[in-house]
Tab-separated table of C-alpha atoms in Angstrom:
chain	number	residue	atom	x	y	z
H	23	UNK	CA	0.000	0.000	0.000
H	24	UNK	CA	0.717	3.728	0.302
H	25	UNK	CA	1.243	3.805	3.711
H	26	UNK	CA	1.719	1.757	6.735
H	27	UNK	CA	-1.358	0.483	8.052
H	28	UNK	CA	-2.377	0.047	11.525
H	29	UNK	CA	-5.384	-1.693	12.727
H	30	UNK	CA	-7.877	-1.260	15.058
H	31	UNK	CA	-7.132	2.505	15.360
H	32	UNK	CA	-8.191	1.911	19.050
H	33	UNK	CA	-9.347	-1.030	21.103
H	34	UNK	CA	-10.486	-0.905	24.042
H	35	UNK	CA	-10.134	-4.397	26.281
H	36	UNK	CA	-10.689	-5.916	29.483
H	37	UNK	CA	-7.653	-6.921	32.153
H	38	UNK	CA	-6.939	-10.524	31.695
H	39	UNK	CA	-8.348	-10.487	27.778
H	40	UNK	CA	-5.788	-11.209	24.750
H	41	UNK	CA	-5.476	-8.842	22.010
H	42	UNK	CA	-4.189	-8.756	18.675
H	43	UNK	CA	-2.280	-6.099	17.321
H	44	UNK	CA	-2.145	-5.283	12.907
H	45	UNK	CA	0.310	-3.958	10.967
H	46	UNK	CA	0.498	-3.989	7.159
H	47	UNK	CA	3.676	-2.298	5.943
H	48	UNK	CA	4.560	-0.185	2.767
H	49	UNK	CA	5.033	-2.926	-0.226
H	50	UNK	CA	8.506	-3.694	-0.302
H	51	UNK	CA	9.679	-2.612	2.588
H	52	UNK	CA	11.552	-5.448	4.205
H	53	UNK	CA	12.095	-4.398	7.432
H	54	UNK	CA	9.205	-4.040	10.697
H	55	UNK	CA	9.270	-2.446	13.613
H	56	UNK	CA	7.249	-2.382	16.964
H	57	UNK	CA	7.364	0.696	18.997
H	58	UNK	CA	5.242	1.475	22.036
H	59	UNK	CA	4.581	5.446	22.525
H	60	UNK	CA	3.589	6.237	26.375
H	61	UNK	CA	3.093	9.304	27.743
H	62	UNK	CA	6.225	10.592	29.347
H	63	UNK	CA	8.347	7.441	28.159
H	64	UNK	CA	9.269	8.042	24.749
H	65	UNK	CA	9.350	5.736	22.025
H	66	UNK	CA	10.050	2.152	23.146
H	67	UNK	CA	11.401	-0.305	20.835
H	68	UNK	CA	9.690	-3.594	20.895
H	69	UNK	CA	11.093	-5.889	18.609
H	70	UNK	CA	12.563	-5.610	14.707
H	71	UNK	CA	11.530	-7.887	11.857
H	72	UNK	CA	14.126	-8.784	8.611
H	73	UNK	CA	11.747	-10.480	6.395
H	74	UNK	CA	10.109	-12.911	8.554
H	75	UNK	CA	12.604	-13.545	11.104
H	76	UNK	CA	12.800	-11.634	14.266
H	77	UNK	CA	17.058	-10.667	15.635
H	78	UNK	CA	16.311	-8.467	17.969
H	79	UNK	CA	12.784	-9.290	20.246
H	80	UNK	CA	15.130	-7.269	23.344
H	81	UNK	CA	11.966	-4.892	23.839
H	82	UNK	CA	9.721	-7.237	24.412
H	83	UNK	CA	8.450	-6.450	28.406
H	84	UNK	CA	7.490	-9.743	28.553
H	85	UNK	CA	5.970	-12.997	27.905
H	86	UNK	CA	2.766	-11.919	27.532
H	87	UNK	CA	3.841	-10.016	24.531
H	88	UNK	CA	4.680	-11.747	20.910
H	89	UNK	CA	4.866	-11.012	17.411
H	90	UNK	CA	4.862	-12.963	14.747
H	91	UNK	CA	5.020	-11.740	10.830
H	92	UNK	CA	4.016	-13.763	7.473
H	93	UNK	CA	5.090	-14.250	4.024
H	94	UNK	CA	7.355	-10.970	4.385
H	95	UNK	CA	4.520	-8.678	5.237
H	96	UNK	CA	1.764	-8.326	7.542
H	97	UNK	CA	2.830	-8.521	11.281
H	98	UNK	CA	0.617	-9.011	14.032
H	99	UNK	CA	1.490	-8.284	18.228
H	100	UNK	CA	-0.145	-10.550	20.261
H	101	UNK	CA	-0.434	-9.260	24.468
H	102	UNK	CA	-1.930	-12.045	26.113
H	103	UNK	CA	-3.358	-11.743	29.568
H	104	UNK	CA	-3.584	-7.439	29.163
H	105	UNK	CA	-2.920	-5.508	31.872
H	106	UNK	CA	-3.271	-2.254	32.978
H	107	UNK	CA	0.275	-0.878	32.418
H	108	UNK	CA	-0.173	-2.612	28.608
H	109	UNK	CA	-2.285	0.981	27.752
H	110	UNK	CA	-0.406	2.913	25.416
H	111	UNK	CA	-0.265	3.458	21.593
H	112	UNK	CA	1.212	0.516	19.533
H	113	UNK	CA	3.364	2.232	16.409
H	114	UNK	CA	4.466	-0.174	13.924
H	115	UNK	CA	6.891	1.501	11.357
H	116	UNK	CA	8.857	-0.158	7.873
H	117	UNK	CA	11.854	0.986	6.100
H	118	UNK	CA	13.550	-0.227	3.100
H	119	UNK	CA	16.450	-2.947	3.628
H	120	UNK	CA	18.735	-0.969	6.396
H	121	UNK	CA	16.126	1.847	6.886
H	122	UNK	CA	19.428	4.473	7.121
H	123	UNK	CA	19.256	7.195	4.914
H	124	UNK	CA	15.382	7.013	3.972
H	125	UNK	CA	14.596	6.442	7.865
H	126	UNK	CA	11.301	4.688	8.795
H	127	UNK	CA	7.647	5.119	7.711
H	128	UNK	CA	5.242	5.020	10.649
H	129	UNK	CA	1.992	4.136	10.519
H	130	UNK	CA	-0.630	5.759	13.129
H	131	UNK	CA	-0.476	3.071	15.974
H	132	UNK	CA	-3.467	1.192	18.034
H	133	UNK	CA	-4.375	3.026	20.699
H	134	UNK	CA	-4.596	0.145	23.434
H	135	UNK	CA	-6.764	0.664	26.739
H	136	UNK	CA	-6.958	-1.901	29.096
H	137	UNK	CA	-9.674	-1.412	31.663
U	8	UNK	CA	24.705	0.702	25.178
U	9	UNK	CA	23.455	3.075	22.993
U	10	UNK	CA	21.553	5.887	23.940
U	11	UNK	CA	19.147	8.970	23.433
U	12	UNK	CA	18.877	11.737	26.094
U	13	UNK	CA	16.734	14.630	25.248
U	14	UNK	CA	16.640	16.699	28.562
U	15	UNK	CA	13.631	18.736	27.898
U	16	UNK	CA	10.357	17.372	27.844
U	17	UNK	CA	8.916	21.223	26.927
U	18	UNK	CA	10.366	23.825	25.284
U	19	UNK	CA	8.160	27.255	24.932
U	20	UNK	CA	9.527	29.648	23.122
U	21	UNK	CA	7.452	33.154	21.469
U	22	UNK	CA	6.767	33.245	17.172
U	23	UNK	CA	9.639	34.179	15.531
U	24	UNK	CA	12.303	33.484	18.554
U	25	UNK	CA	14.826	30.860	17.631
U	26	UNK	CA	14.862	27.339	18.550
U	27	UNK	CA	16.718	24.389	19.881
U	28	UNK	CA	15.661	21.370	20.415
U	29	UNK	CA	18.569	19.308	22.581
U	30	UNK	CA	19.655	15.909	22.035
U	31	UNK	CA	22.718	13.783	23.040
U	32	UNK	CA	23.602	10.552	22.422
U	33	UNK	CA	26.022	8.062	23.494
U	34	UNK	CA	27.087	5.205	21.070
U	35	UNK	CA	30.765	3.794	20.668
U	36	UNK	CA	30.361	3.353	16.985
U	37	UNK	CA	29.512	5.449	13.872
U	38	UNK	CA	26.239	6.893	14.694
U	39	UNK	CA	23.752	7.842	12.228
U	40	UNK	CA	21.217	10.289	13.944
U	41	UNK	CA	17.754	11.817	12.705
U	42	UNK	CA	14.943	13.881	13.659
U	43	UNK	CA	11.562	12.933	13.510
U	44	UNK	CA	8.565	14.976	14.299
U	45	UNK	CA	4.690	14.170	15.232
U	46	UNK	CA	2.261	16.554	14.672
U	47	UNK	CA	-1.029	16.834	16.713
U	48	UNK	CA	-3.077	13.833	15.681
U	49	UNK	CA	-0.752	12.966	12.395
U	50	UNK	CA	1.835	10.418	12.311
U	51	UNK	CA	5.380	10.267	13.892
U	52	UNK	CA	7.312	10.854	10.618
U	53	UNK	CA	10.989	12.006	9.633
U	54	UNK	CA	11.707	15.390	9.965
U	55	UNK	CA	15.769	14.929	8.468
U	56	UNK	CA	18.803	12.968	8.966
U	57	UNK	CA	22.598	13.781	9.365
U	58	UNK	CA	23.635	12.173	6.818
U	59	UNK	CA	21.977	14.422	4.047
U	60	UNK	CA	22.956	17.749	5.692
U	61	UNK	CA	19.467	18.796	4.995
U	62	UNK	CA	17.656	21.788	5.759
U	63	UNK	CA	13.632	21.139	6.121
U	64	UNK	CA	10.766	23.642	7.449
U	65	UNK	CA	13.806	25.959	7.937
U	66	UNK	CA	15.519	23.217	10.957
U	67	UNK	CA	18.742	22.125	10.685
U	68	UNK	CA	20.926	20.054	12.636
U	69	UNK	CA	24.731	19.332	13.027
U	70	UNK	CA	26.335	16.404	14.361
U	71	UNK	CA	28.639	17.167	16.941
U	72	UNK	CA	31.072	14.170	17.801
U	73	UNK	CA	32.875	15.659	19.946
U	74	UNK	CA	29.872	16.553	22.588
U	75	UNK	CA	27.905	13.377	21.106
U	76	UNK	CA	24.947	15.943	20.314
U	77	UNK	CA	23.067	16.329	17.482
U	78	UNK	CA	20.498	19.356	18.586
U	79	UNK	CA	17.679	20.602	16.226
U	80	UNK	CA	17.859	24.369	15.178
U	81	UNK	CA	15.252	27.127	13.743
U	82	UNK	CA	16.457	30.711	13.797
U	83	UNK	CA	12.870	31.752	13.609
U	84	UNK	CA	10.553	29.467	15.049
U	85	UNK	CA	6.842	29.748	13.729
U	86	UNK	CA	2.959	28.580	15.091
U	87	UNK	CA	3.241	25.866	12.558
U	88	UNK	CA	6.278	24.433	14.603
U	89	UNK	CA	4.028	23.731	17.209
U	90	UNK	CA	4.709	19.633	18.120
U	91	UNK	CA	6.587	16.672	19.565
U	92	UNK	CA	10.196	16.184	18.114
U	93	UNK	CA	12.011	12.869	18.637
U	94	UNK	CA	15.745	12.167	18.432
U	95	UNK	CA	16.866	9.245	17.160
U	96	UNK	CA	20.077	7.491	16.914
U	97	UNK	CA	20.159	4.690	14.471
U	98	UNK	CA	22.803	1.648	15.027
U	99	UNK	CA	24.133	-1.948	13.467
U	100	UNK	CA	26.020	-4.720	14.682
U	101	UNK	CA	25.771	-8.187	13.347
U	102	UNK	CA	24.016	-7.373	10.308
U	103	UNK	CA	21.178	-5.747	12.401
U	104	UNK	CA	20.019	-2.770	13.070
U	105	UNK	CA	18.342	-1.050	16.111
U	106	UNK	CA	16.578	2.824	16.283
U	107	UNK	CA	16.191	4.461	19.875
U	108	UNK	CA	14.759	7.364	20.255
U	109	UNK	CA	14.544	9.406	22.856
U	110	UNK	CA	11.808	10.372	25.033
U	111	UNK	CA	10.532	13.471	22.728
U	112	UNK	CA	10.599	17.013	23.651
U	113	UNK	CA	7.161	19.147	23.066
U	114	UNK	CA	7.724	22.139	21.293
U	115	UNK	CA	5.188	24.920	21.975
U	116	UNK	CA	5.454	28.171	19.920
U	117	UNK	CA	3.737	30.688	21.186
U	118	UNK	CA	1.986	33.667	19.224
């Protein structure tokens, strides 16, 4: 597509519930990232895809949390068991093969509330 | 380690005073460094990287080695300006790369 796409735009979920997590990068891009935007924190790095394989998963917080991503494109984040402190946005952003000079195209996150 | 420290979390400054956005970073290698800028209720996207020596929406930025800093500069800063602005230091090793960003400074220019 155009852009990177994001999906749901927000969800809203119960503590305890699982939730799954969309992102649909630019065609071609080969790289995927997961970021995590809170308030006050930055942007967190998550975990980095090359194709379909995953080298770095050092963000993950924990367990709960995986990713998994398919035939070189879609990639979907998986928090099982949600809990409060899971609420934030969810960025997912792609970049051509080393993602240097062109940097990274974000898409406009999941807004994730657990309640 | 590498990392990102933008001390600021809000910088207010008046229309048509000049700007700088701080940012320091600490990484033992060759680092490649970049804005990127998120705009009330748009998309985090990139605002420019060192590498290109670019000058966008009238910002610029140096890389400083020798302080590790890499700070974001408008001589007159405008309404439009208004927004969150993200450092980021981009990194390899093994084959792989890494971003971190920093924890975003809020720019608010006011009229």
């Amino acid at each position: 597509g155009a852009g990177v796409s994001q999906s749901p735009s927000n969800k809203v979920t119960e503590k305890g519930k699982d939730v799954e997590l969309r992102c649909d990068p630019i065609s071609g891009h080969t790289a995927l990232y997961w970021y995590r935007q809170s308030l006050g924190q930055g942007l967190e790095f998550l975990i980095y895809f090359q194709g379909n394989s995953a080298p770095d998963k050092s963000g993950l917080p924990s367990d709960r949390f995986s990713a998994e991503r398919t035939g070189g494109s879609v990639s979907t984040l998986t928090i099982q068991r949600t809990q409060q402190e899971d609420s934030a946005v969810y960025l997912c952003a792609s970049s051509r093969n080393s993602g240097g000079y062109y940097g990274y195209t974000f898409g406009s996150g999941t807004r994730l509330t657990v309640v | 380690a590498q990392r990102v420290t933008q001390p600021e979390k809000l910088l207010s400054v008046f229309k048509g005073a000049p700007v700088e956005l701080k940012c320091n970073y600490s990484y033992s290698g060759s680092p490649e460094l970049f804005w990127y800028v998120q705009y009330s209720r748009q998309r985090l996207q990139l605002l420019l990287r060192h590498i290109s020596r670019e000058s966008i929406k009238g910002f610029t930025a140096d890389l400083n080695k020798g302080e590790t800093s890499f700070h974001l500069k408008k001589p007159f800063a405008q309404e439009e300006d208004s927004a969150m602005y993200y450092c980021a230091l981009r990194t390899e090793s093994g084959g792989y790369q890494k971003v971190t960003f920093g924890t975003g400074t809020k720019l608010q220019v006011i009229p």
